[in-house]
Amino acid sequence: MADHAHVGEVDATTGRTTTGHDWDGIKELNTPLPRWWLYTLYACIVWAIGYWILYPAWPWFGGATPGLLGWSSRASVAGEVAALRDARSAMNDKLAAASLQDIEKTPELLAFARAEGGAAFAQNCSPCHGAGGQGSRGYPNLNADRWLWGGTLEQIQTTITHGARWAADPDTHSTMMPAFGRDGLLNKAEMSDVADYVRTLSGHTPDQGADLAKGKQLFMDNCSPCHGEDGKGNIEMGAANLTTQVWLYGSTKADILNRIQNGGGGIMPAWQGRLDPTTIKALTVFVHTLGGGK
């Protein structure tokens, strides 16, 4: 407790005055804060008051006080985006006017298209195809130079624009694999024979005792109209090339049996209307250069 009689008493050891507070004989020294610390505190208080007045700061009905400057982070970002768009407008105009082939032949346009397309790919395509276009089970690897719907610039642009099996777009790639097992087109033994034969097309060893002759005949009767008699696929149908080591849904017999049983196909959104034509063009060039497109 404070002993007012001893307020201002000088401590013999430190030479400082005391506050009058005494705890079990221990007297509290009256040590002021450093001046630099106090000046800093006062400056911060003044700065805080100025910030409250000039910028949005205090919660208010429907948001916060707007501040005298009327600044907002949303408006700031919008301004930066607009400035970036203006800076890129000249190159965007050139990109919009050039053909896909001319873009790839012009180093300046190619570099710009790859930068623009890479940004669009990272934001819109990488969730399915992976950050590097490496794909995953059910999502094509865009680096492998294996194209279900074609790998030319025009074919890639069409696929990006209209998607695959995207019901909202009448021009989408719409064909899909029949469910041979589920719809009763083939029985289990026949599906097993076909799966064994299909695996041999890409160099895999069939099950012991597999009837490859029967499997080949079943393949010719049921699968060749889409995949071709040689199994090399058909980009008009979106039918995969079965002679490579690139398998969209897996290469084990169980994987192939599942596809024969249930059929179907992956769905890709149509980006027309979601992305502007120039961005789709840049994205086309970016994807085309990932895997050595046709």
PDB file of C-alpha atoms in Angstrom:
ATOM      1  CA  MET A   1       0.000   0.000   0.000  1.00  0.00           C
ATOM      2  CA  ALA A   2       1.089   3.576  -0.555  1.00  0.00           C
ATOM      3  CA  ASP A   3       2.692   5.487   2.271  1.00  0.00           C
ATOM      4  CA  HIS A   4       2.102   9.115   1.331  1.00  0.00           C
ATOM      5  CA  ALA A   5       4.577  10.229   3.929  1.00  0.00           C
ATOM      6  CA  HIS A   6       7.335   8.579   1.903  1.00  0.00           C
ATOM      7  CA  VAL A   7       6.262   9.742  -1.582  1.00  0.00           C
ATOM      8  CA  GLY A   8       9.280  11.387  -3.218  1.00  0.00           C
ATOM      9  CA  GLU A   9      11.718   9.792  -0.792  1.00  0.00           C
ATOM     10  CA  VAL A  10      15.118   9.219  -2.407  1.00  0.00           C
ATOM     11  CA  ASP A  11      16.303   5.622  -2.501  1.00  0.00           C
ATOM     12  CA  ALA A  12      19.822   5.446  -1.042  1.00  0.00           C
ATOM     13  CA  THR A  13      20.994   2.702  -3.419  1.00  0.00           C
ATOM     14  CA  THR A  14      19.756   3.975  -6.796  1.00  0.00           C
ATOM     15  CA  GLY A  15      19.309   7.653  -6.062  1.00  0.00           C
ATOM     16  CA  ARG A  16      15.782   7.544  -7.528  1.00  0.00           C
ATOM     17  CA  THR A  17      12.667   8.815  -5.802  1.00  0.00           C
ATOM     18  CA  THR A  18      10.003   6.384  -4.621  1.00  0.00           C
ATOM     19  CA  THR A  19       6.292   6.232  -5.291  1.00  0.00           C
ATOM     20  CA  GLY A  20       5.333   5.588  -1.687  1.00  0.00           C
ATOM     21  CA  HIS A  21       4.399   1.956  -2.395  1.00  0.00           C
ATOM     22  CA  ASP A  22       5.959  -0.455   0.042  1.00  0.00           C
ATOM     23  CA  TRP A  23       5.699  -4.276   0.104  1.00  0.00           C
ATOM     24  CA  ASP A  24       7.366  -5.985   3.013  1.00  0.00           C
ATOM     25  CA  GLY A  25      10.034  -3.310   3.132  1.00  0.00           C
ATOM     26  CA  ILE A  26      10.526  -3.248  -0.641  1.00  0.00           C
ATOM     27  CA  LYS A  27       9.927   0.257  -1.936  1.00  0.00           C
ATOM     28  CA  GLU A  28       8.757   0.927  -5.515  1.00  0.00           C
ATOM     29  CA  LEU A  29      10.999   3.285  -7.444  1.00  0.00           C
ATOM     30  CA  ASN A  30       9.473   6.061  -9.477  1.00  0.00           C
ATOM     31  CA  THR A  31      11.286   5.232 -12.749  1.00  0.00           C
ATOM     32  CA  PRO A  32       9.774   7.085 -15.700  1.00  0.00           C
ATOM     33  CA  LEU A  33       9.489   5.523 -19.145  1.00  0.00           C
ATOM     34  CA  PRO A  34      12.188   6.541 -21.646  1.00  0.00           C
ATOM     35  CA  ARG A  35      11.267   9.658 -23.575  1.00  0.00           C
ATOM     36  CA  TRP A  36      11.801   7.973 -26.964  1.00  0.00           C
ATOM     37  CA  TRP A  37       9.300   5.273 -25.942  1.00  0.00           C
ATOM     38  CA  LEU A  38       6.708   7.845 -24.874  1.00  0.00           C
ATOM     39  CA  TYR A  39       7.172   9.878 -28.075  1.00  0.00           C
ATOM     40  CA  THR A  40       6.744   6.712 -30.115  1.00  0.00           C
ATOM     41  CA  LEU A  41       3.544   5.864 -28.220  1.00  0.00           C
ATOM     42  CA  TYR A  42       2.168   9.361 -28.752  1.00  0.00           C
ATOM     43  CA  ALA A  43       3.025   9.217 -32.466  1.00  0.00           C
ATOM     44  CA  CYS A  44       1.233   5.872 -32.791  1.00  0.00           C
ATOM     45  CA  ILE A  45      -1.844   7.299 -31.103  1.00  0.00           C
ATOM     46  CA  VAL A  46      -1.872  10.271 -33.477  1.00  0.00           C
ATOM     47  CA  TRP A  47      -1.340   7.943 -36.476  1.00  0.00           C
ATOM     48  CA  ALA A  48      -4.185   5.666 -35.317  1.00  0.00           C
ATOM     49  CA  ILE A  49      -6.579   8.581 -34.976  1.00  0.00           C
ATOM     50  CA  GLY A  50      -5.621   9.805 -38.436  1.00  0.00           C
ATOM     51  CA  TYR A  51      -6.138   6.295 -39.853  1.00  0.00           C
ATOM     52  CA  TRP A  52      -9.585   6.053 -38.258  1.00  0.00           C
ATOM     53  CA  ILE A  53     -10.555   9.323 -39.906  1.00  0.00           C
ATOM     54  CA  LEU A  54      -9.067   8.733 -43.376  1.00  0.00           C
ATOM     55  CA  TYR A  55      -9.621   5.007 -43.979  1.00  0.00           C
ATOM     56  CA  PRO A  56     -12.378   2.444 -43.340  1.00  0.00           C
ATOM     57  CA  ALA A  57     -11.904   1.461 -39.737  1.00  0.00           C
ATOM     58  CA  TRP A  58     -14.928   1.243 -37.470  1.00  0.00           C
ATOM     59  CA  PRO A  59     -17.663  -1.389 -37.924  1.00  0.00           C
ATOM     60  CA  TRP A  60     -20.879   0.250 -39.019  1.00  0.00           C
ATOM     61  CA  PHE A  61     -24.283  -0.718 -40.350  1.00  0.00           C
ATOM     62  CA  GLY A  62     -23.745  -2.613 -43.604  1.00  0.00           C
ATOM     63  CA  GLY A  63     -19.962  -2.541 -43.397  1.00  0.00           C
ATOM     64  CA  ALA A  64     -17.591   0.012 -41.913  1.00  0.00           C
ATOM     65  CA  THR A  65     -17.046   3.751 -41.796  1.00  0.00           C
ATOM     66  CA  PRO A  66     -15.810   4.704 -45.311  1.00  0.00           C
ATOM     67  CA  GLY A  67     -13.151   7.208 -44.247  1.00  0.00           C
ATOM     68  CA  LEU A  68     -12.561  10.646 -45.761  1.00  0.00           C
ATOM     69  CA  LEU A  69     -10.373   9.212 -48.569  1.00  0.00           C
ATOM     70  CA  GLY A  70     -13.033   6.723 -49.663  1.00  0.00           C
ATOM     71  CA  TRP A  71     -10.357   4.037 -50.132  1.00  0.00           C
ATOM     72  CA  SER A  72     -11.217   0.319 -50.282  1.00  0.00           C
ATOM     73  CA  SER A  73      -9.151  -2.771 -50.976  1.00  0.00           C
ATOM     74  CA  ARG A  74     -11.703  -3.906 -53.585  1.00  0.00           C
ATOM     75  CA  ALA A  75     -11.362  -0.661 -55.524  1.00  0.00           C
ATOM     76  CA  SER A  76      -7.585  -0.832 -55.225  1.00  0.00           C
ATOM     77  CA  VAL A  77      -7.457  -4.343 -56.684  1.00  0.00           C
ATOM     78  CA  ALA A  78      -9.889  -3.385 -59.438  1.00  0.00           C
ATOM     79  CA  GLY A  79      -7.636  -0.467 -60.338  1.00  0.00           C
ATOM     80  CA  GLU A  80      -4.561  -2.681 -60.458  1.00  0.00           C
ATOM     81  CA  VAL A  81      -6.368  -5.206 -62.664  1.00  0.00           C
ATOM     82  CA  ALA A  82      -7.511  -2.424 -64.983  1.00  0.00           C
ATOM     83  CA  ALA A  83      -3.964  -1.047 -65.188  1.00  0.00           C
ATOM     84  CA  LEU A  84      -2.616  -4.521 -65.973  1.00  0.00           C
ATOM     85  CA  ARG A  85      -5.296  -5.013 -68.630  1.00  0.00           C
ATOM     86  CA  ASP A  86      -4.368  -1.683 -70.218  1.00  0.00           C
ATOM     87  CA  ALA A  87      -0.684  -2.620 -70.198  1.00  0.00           C
ATOM     88  CA  ARG A  88      -1.473  -5.918 -71.911  1.00  0.00           C
ATOM     89  CA  SER A  89      -4.100  -4.593 -74.295  1.00  0.00           C
ATOM     90  CA  ALA A  90      -1.691  -4.120 -77.199  1.00  0.00           C
ATOM     91  CA  MET A  91      -0.425  -7.696 -76.981  1.00  0.00           C
ATOM     92  CA  ASN A  92      -3.943  -9.019 -76.426  1.00  0.00           C
ATOM     93  CA  ASP A  93      -5.057  -7.252 -79.590  1.00  0.00           C
ATOM     94  CA  LYS A  94      -2.221  -8.858 -81.531  1.00  0.00           C
ATOM     95  CA  LEU A  95      -3.085 -12.246 -80.041  1.00  0.00           C
ATOM     96  CA  ALA A  96      -6.748 -11.860 -80.947  1.00  0.00           C
ATOM     97  CA  ALA A  97      -5.921 -10.921 -84.539  1.00  0.00           C
ATOM     98  CA  ALA A  98      -3.313 -13.652 -85.180  1.00  0.00           C
ATOM     99  CA  SER A  99      -4.085 -17.208 -86.227  1.00  0.00           C
ATOM    100  CA  LEU A 100      -3.094 -20.069 -83.967  1.00  0.00           C
ATOM    101  CA  GLN A 101      -0.353 -21.071 -86.389  1.00  0.00           C
ATOM    102  CA  ASP A 102       1.032 -17.521 -86.591  1.00  0.00           C
ATOM    103  CA  ILE A 103       1.110 -17.281 -82.804  1.00  0.00           C
ATOM    104  CA  GLU A 104       3.361 -20.338 -82.546  1.00  0.00           C
ATOM    105  CA  LYS A 105       5.600 -19.021 -85.345  1.00  0.00           C
ATOM    106  CA  THR A 106       6.076 -15.612 -83.695  1.00  0.00           C
ATOM    107  CA  PRO A 107       8.355 -15.821 -80.624  1.00  0.00           C
ATOM    108  CA  GLU A 108       6.921 -12.682 -78.987  1.00  0.00           C
ATOM    109  CA  LEU A 109       3.319 -13.825 -79.407  1.00  0.00           C
ATOM    110  CA  LEU A 110       4.164 -17.390 -78.418  1.00  0.00           C
ATOM    111  CA  ALA A 111       5.789 -16.263 -75.160  1.00  0.00           C
ATOM    112  CA  PHE A 112       2.822 -14.008 -74.369  1.00  0.00           C
ATOM    113  CA  ALA A 113       0.283 -16.730 -75.230  1.00  0.00           C
ATOM    114  CA  ARG A 114       2.089 -19.267 -73.068  1.00  0.00           C
ATOM    115  CA  ALA A 115       2.133 -16.823 -70.148  1.00  0.00           C
ATOM    116  CA  GLU A 116      -1.563 -15.957 -70.540  1.00  0.00           C
ATOM    117  CA  GLY A 117      -2.527 -19.558 -71.236  1.00  0.00           C
ATOM    118  CA  GLY A 118      -0.461 -20.845 -68.318  1.00  0.00           C
ATOM    119  CA  ALA A 119      -2.256 -18.512 -65.934  1.00  0.00           C
ATOM    120  CA  ALA A 120      -5.655 -19.584 -67.298  1.00  0.00           C
ATOM    121  CA  PHE A 121      -4.626 -23.240 -67.085  1.00  0.00           C
ATOM    122  CA  ALA A 122      -3.520 -22.908 -63.457  1.00  0.00           C
ATOM    123  CA  GLN A 123      -6.821 -21.304 -62.477  1.00  0.00           C
ATOM    124  CA  ASN A 124      -9.254 -23.396 -64.517  1.00  0.00           C
ATOM    125  CA  CYS A 125      -7.679 -26.664 -65.710  1.00  0.00           C
ATOM    126  CA  SER A 126      -5.117 -27.747 -63.127  1.00  0.00           C
ATOM    127  CA  PRO A 127      -7.707 -29.031 -60.598  1.00  0.00           C
ATOM    128  CA  CYS A 128      -8.364 -31.930 -63.008  1.00  0.00           C
ATOM    129  CA  HIS A 129      -5.289 -32.141 -65.230  1.00  0.00           C
ATOM    130  CA  GLY A 130      -2.708 -31.289 -62.559  1.00  0.00           C
ATOM    131  CA  ALA A 131      -0.474 -28.247 -62.185  1.00  0.00           C
ATOM    132  CA  GLY A 132       1.884 -29.497 -64.892  1.00  0.00           C
ATOM    133  CA  GLY A 133      -0.771 -31.100 -67.092  1.00  0.00           C
ATOM    134  CA  GLN A 134       0.325 -34.552 -65.947  1.00  0.00           C
ATOM    135  CA  GLY A 135      -3.255 -35.703 -65.403  1.00  0.00           C
ATOM    136  CA  SER A 136      -4.444 -38.466 -63.091  1.00  0.00           C
ATOM    137  CA  ARG A 137      -6.769 -41.440 -63.211  1.00  0.00           C
ATOM    138  CA  GLY A 138      -9.684 -40.431 -65.456  1.00  0.00           C
ATOM    139  CA  TYR A 139      -8.056 -37.129 -66.455  1.00  0.00           C
ATOM    140  CA  PRO A 140      -5.795 -37.125 -69.545  1.00  0.00           C
ATOM    141  CA  ASN A 141      -2.070 -36.487 -69.323  1.00  0.00           C
ATOM    142  CA  LEU A 142      -1.540 -33.503 -71.611  1.00  0.00           C
ATOM    143  CA  ASN A 143       2.221 -34.075 -71.768  1.00  0.00           C
ATOM    144  CA  ALA A 144       2.011 -37.552 -73.282  1.00  0.00           C
ATOM    145  CA  ASP A 145       1.130 -36.574 -76.877  1.00  0.00           C
ATOM    146  CA  ARG A 146      -1.924 -38.852 -76.743  1.00  0.00           C
ATOM    147  CA  TRP A 147      -5.070 -37.008 -77.730  1.00  0.00           C
ATOM    148  CA  LEU A 148      -8.560 -38.501 -77.418  1.00  0.00           C
ATOM    149  CA  TRP A 149     -10.167 -35.774 -79.514  1.00  0.00           C
ATOM    150  CA  GLY A 150      -7.147 -34.751 -81.589  1.00  0.00           C
ATOM    151  CA  GLY A 151      -3.968 -32.807 -80.911  1.00  0.00           C
ATOM    152  CA  THR A 152      -3.878 -30.172 -83.642  1.00  0.00           C
ATOM    153  CA  LEU A 153      -4.304 -26.552 -82.641  1.00  0.00           C
ATOM    154  CA  GLU A 154      -7.798 -26.434 -84.098  1.00  0.00           C
ATOM    155  CA  GLN A 155      -8.839 -29.705 -82.446  1.00  0.00           C
ATOM    156  CA  ILE A 156      -7.573 -28.599 -79.038  1.00  0.00           C
ATOM    157  CA  GLN A 157      -9.346 -25.252 -79.425  1.00  0.00           C
ATOM    158  CA  THR A 158     -12.581 -27.059 -80.264  1.00  0.00           C
ATOM    159  CA  THR A 159     -12.273 -29.321 -77.227  1.00  0.00           C
ATOM    160  CA  ILE A 160     -11.561 -26.399 -74.894  1.00  0.00           C
ATOM    161  CA  THR A 161     -14.376 -24.323 -76.385  1.00  0.00           C
ATOM    162  CA  HIS A 162     -17.114 -26.975 -76.356  1.00  0.00           C
ATOM    163  CA  GLY A 163     -15.866 -29.523 -73.808  1.00  0.00           C
ATOM    164  CA  ALA A 164     -16.668 -33.218 -73.731  1.00  0.00           C
ATOM    165  CA  ARG A 165     -20.090 -34.615 -72.890  1.00  0.00           C
ATOM    166  CA  TRP A 166     -21.104 -31.184 -71.589  1.00  0.00           C
ATOM    167  CA  ALA A 167     -24.872 -31.226 -71.900  1.00  0.00           C
ATOM    168  CA  ALA A 168     -25.256 -27.447 -71.962  1.00  0.00           C
ATOM    169  CA  ASP A 169     -23.247 -27.143 -75.195  1.00  0.00           C
ATOM    170  CA  PRO A 170     -24.863 -28.623 -78.332  1.00  0.00           C
ATOM    171  CA  ASP A 171     -21.462 -28.775 -80.077  1.00  0.00           C
ATOM    172  CA  THR A 172     -19.711 -30.711 -77.325  1.00  0.00           C
ATOM    173  CA  HIS A 173     -17.948 -34.029 -77.961  1.00  0.00           C
ATOM    174  CA  SER A 174     -20.817 -36.349 -77.113  1.00  0.00           C
ATOM    175  CA  THR A 175     -19.865 -39.951 -77.935  1.00  0.00           C
ATOM    176  CA  MET A 176     -19.170 -42.368 -75.091  1.00  0.00           C
ATOM    177  CA  MET A 177     -18.320 -46.028 -74.601  1.00  0.00           C
ATOM    178  CA  PRO A 178     -21.280 -48.450 -74.315  1.00  0.00           C
ATOM    179  CA  ALA A 179     -21.757 -50.356 -71.048  1.00  0.00           C
ATOM    180  CA  PHE A 180     -21.278 -53.821 -72.576  1.00  0.00           C
ATOM    181  CA  GLY A 181     -21.712 -55.666 -69.306  1.00  0.00           C
ATOM    182  CA  ARG A 182     -24.322 -53.566 -67.549  1.00  0.00           C
ATOM    183  CA  ASP A 183     -26.528 -53.466 -70.639  1.00  0.00           C
ATOM    184  CA  GLY A 184     -26.154 -57.188 -71.297  1.00  0.00           C
ATOM    185  CA  LEU A 185     -24.249 -56.857 -74.575  1.00  0.00           C
ATOM    186  CA  LEU A 186     -21.504 -59.214 -73.369  1.00  0.00           C
ATOM    187  CA  ASN A 187     -21.455 -61.812 -70.599  1.00  0.00           C
ATOM    188  CA  LYS A 188     -18.677 -62.162 -68.010  1.00  0.00           C
ATOM    189  CA  ALA A 189     -16.721 -64.786 -69.959  1.00  0.00           C
ATOM    190  CA  GLU A 190     -16.843 -62.694 -73.121  1.00  0.00           C
ATOM    191  CA  MET A 191     -15.747 -59.553 -71.297  1.00  0.00           C
ATOM    192  CA  SER A 192     -12.840 -61.498 -69.810  1.00  0.00           C
ATOM    193  CA  ASP A 193     -11.754 -62.674 -73.266  1.00  0.00           C
ATOM    194  CA  VAL A 194     -11.970 -59.155 -74.690  1.00  0.00           C
ATOM    195  CA  ALA A 195      -9.985 -57.732 -71.756  1.00  0.00           C
ATOM    196  CA  ASP A 196      -7.240 -60.314 -72.267  1.00  0.00           C
ATOM    197  CA  TYR A 197      -7.019 -59.475 -75.964  1.00  0.00           C
ATOM    198  CA  VAL A 198      -7.036 -55.703 -75.368  1.00  0.00           C
ATOM    199  CA  ARG A 199      -4.124 -56.023 -72.941  1.00  0.00           C
ATOM    200  CA  THR A 200      -2.040 -57.776 -75.605  1.00  0.00           C
ATOM    201  CA  LEU A 201      -2.449 -54.805 -77.931  1.00  0.00           C
ATOM    202  CA  SER A 202      -0.132 -52.776 -75.691  1.00  0.00           C
ATOM    203  CA  GLY A 203       2.275 -55.633 -74.956  1.00  0.00           C
ATOM    204  CA  HIS A 204       0.791 -56.935 -71.696  1.00  0.00           C
ATOM    205  CA  THR A 205       0.751 -60.645 -70.929  1.00  0.00           C
ATOM    206  CA  PRO A 206      -2.760 -62.146 -70.862  1.00  0.00           C
ATOM    207  CA  ASP A 207      -4.047 -64.516 -68.188  1.00  0.00           C
ATOM    208  CA  GLN A 208      -2.917 -68.099 -68.525  1.00  0.00           C
ATOM    209  CA  GLY A 209      -5.371 -70.051 -70.669  1.00  0.00           C
ATOM    210  CA  ALA A 210      -6.909 -66.893 -72.172  1.00  0.00           C
ATOM    211  CA  ASP A 211      -8.779 -67.479 -75.420  1.00  0.00           C
ATOM    212  CA  LEU A 212      -7.191 -64.681 -77.458  1.00  0.00           C
ATOM    213  CA  ALA A 213      -8.770 -65.816 -80.717  1.00  0.00           C
ATOM    214  CA  LYS A 214     -12.241 -65.486 -79.223  1.00  0.00           C
ATOM    215  CA  GLY A 215     -11.287 -62.205 -77.583  1.00  0.00           C
ATOM    216  CA  LYS A 216     -10.063 -60.824 -80.892  1.00  0.00           C
ATOM    217  CA  GLN A 217     -13.288 -61.835 -82.649  1.00  0.00           C
ATOM    218  CA  LEU A 218     -15.384 -60.213 -79.926  1.00  0.00           C
ATOM    219  CA  PHE A 219     -13.207 -57.103 -80.199  1.00  0.00           C
ATOM    220  CA  MET A 220     -13.743 -56.936 -83.957  1.00  0.00           C
ATOM    221  CA  ASP A 221     -17.492 -57.361 -83.558  1.00  0.00           C
ATOM    222  CA  ASN A 222     -18.009 -54.921 -80.693  1.00  0.00           C
ATOM    223  CA  CYS A 223     -15.046 -52.603 -80.218  1.00  0.00           C
ATOM    224  CA  SER A 224     -13.397 -52.049 -83.593  1.00  0.00           C
ATOM    225  CA  PRO A 225     -16.112 -49.667 -84.913  1.00  0.00           C
ATOM    226  CA  CYS A 226     -14.750 -47.082 -82.471  1.00  0.00           C
ATOM    227  CA  HIS A 227     -11.224 -48.208 -81.569  1.00  0.00           C
ATOM    228  CA  GLY A 228     -10.382 -49.486 -85.056  1.00  0.00           C
ATOM    229  CA  GLU A 229      -9.441 -52.995 -86.125  1.00  0.00           C
ATOM    230  CA  ASP A 230      -5.839 -52.303 -85.101  1.00  0.00           C
ATOM    231  CA  GLY A 231      -6.931 -50.772 -81.778  1.00  0.00           C
ATOM    232  CA  LYS A 232      -5.286 -47.436 -82.533  1.00  0.00           C
ATOM    233  CA  GLY A 233      -8.388 -45.418 -81.734  1.00  0.00           C
ATOM    234  CA  ASN A 234     -10.452 -42.812 -83.506  1.00  0.00           C
ATOM    235  CA  ILE A 235     -10.303 -39.136 -82.581  1.00  0.00           C
ATOM    236  CA  GLU A 236     -13.665 -38.502 -84.261  1.00  0.00           C
ATOM    237  CA  MET A 237     -15.234 -40.790 -81.667  1.00  0.00           C
ATOM    238  CA  GLY A 238     -12.933 -39.894 -78.781  1.00  0.00           C
ATOM    239  CA  ALA A 239     -11.928 -43.577 -78.738  1.00  0.00           C
ATOM    240  CA  ALA A 240      -8.555 -44.220 -77.084  1.00  0.00           C
ATOM    241  CA  ASN A 241      -5.526 -45.742 -78.769  1.00  0.00           C
ATOM    242  CA  LEU A 242      -5.242 -49.127 -77.041  1.00  0.00           C
ATOM    243  CA  THR A 243      -1.787 -49.946 -78.407  1.00  0.00           C
ATOM    244  CA  THR A 244       0.159 -47.470 -76.229  1.00  0.00           C
ATOM    245  CA  GLN A 245       1.233 -47.605 -72.600  1.00  0.00           C
ATOM    246  CA  VAL A 246      -0.888 -44.556 -71.773  1.00  0.00           C
ATOM    247  CA  TRP A 247      -4.065 -45.681 -69.997  1.00  0.00           C
ATOM    248  CA  LEU A 248      -6.640 -43.210 -68.804  1.00  0.00           C
ATOM    249  CA  TYR A 249      -8.355 -45.561 -66.358  1.00  0.00           C
ATOM    250  CA  GLY A 250      -5.584 -48.111 -65.710  1.00  0.00           C
ATOM    251  CA  SER A 251      -4.097 -51.059 -67.590  1.00  0.00           C
ATOM    252  CA  THR A 252      -4.787 -53.986 -65.247  1.00  0.00           C
ATOM    253  CA  LYS A 253      -7.329 -56.560 -66.324  1.00  0.00           C
ATOM    254  CA  ALA A 254      -9.625 -55.437 -63.508  1.00  0.00           C
ATOM    255  CA  ASP A 255      -9.406 -51.825 -64.763  1.00  0.00           C
ATOM    256  CA  ILE A 256     -10.243 -52.839 -68.324  1.00  0.00           C
ATOM    257  CA  LEU A 257     -13.079 -55.110 -67.208  1.00  0.00           C
ATOM    258  CA  ASN A 258     -14.578 -52.217 -65.273  1.00  0.00           C
ATOM    259  CA  ARG A 259     -14.548 -50.046 -68.386  1.00  0.00           C
ATOM    260  CA  ILE A 260     -16.104 -52.813 -70.507  1.00  0.00           C
ATOM    261  CA  GLN A 261     -18.726 -53.455 -67.845  1.00  0.00           C
ATOM    262  CA  ASN A 262     -19.759 -49.839 -67.218  1.00  0.00           C
ATOM    263  CA  GLY A 263     -18.625 -47.891 -70.284  1.00  0.00           C
ATOM    264  CA  GLY A 264     -19.193 -44.148 -70.124  1.00  0.00           C
ATOM    265  CA  GLY A 265     -16.565 -41.434 -70.367  1.00  0.00           C
ATOM    266  CA  GLY A 266     -15.188 -38.393 -68.626  1.00  0.00           C
ATOM    267  CA  ILE A 267     -16.850 -34.985 -68.664  1.00  0.00           C
ATOM    268  CA  MET A 268     -15.043 -31.752 -69.462  1.00  0.00           C
ATOM    269  CA  PRO A 269     -16.708 -28.339 -69.144  1.00  0.00           C
ATOM    270  CA  ALA A 270     -17.227 -26.164 -72.195  1.00  0.00           C
ATOM    271  CA  TRP A 271     -15.160 -23.040 -71.577  1.00  0.00           C
ATOM    272  CA  GLN A 272     -16.979 -20.960 -74.171  1.00  0.00           C
ATOM    273  CA  GLY A 273     -18.762 -18.212 -72.270  1.00  0.00           C
ATOM    274  CA  ARG A 274     -16.587 -18.749 -69.195  1.00  0.00           C
ATOM    275  CA  LEU A 275     -13.384 -17.588 -70.858  1.00  0.00           C
ATOM    276  CA  ASP A 276     -13.139 -14.945 -73.568  1.00  0.00           C
ATOM    277  CA  PRO A 277     -12.047 -16.047 -77.068  1.00  0.00           C
ATOM    278  CA  THR A 278      -8.548 -14.570 -76.716  1.00  0.00           C
ATOM    279  CA  THR A 279      -7.953 -16.440 -73.457  1.00  0.00           C
ATOM    280  CA  ILE A 280      -9.182 -19.674 -75.065  1.00  0.00           C
ATOM    281  CA  LYS A 281      -6.743 -19.054 -77.910  1.00  0.00           C
ATOM    282  CA  ALA A 282      -3.863 -18.544 -75.465  1.00  0.00           C
ATOM    283  CA  LEU A 283      -4.925 -21.645 -73.521  1.00  0.00           C
ATOM    284  CA  THR A 284      -4.993 -23.635 -76.764  1.00  0.00           C
ATOM    285  CA  VAL A 285      -1.417 -22.647 -77.572  1.00  0.00           C
ATOM    286  CA  PHE A 286      -0.289 -23.418 -74.023  1.00  0.00           C
ATOM    287  CA  VAL A 287      -1.813 -26.920 -74.055  1.00  0.00           C
ATOM    288  CA  HIS A 288      -0.554 -27.592 -77.576  1.00  0.00           C
ATOM    289  CA  THR A 289       3.026 -26.849 -76.558  1.00  0.00           C
ATOM    290  CA  LEU A 290       2.846 -29.004 -73.418  1.00  0.00           C
ATOM    291  CA  GLY A 291       3.005 -32.367 -75.137  1.00  0.00           C
ATOM    292  CA  GLY A 292       4.154 -31.721 -78.670  1.00  0.00           C
ATOM    293  CA  GLY A 293       0.693 -31.440 -80.159  1.00  0.00           C
ATOM    294  CA  LYS A 294       0.090 -32.528 -83.714  1.00  0.00           C
TER     295      LYS A 294
END
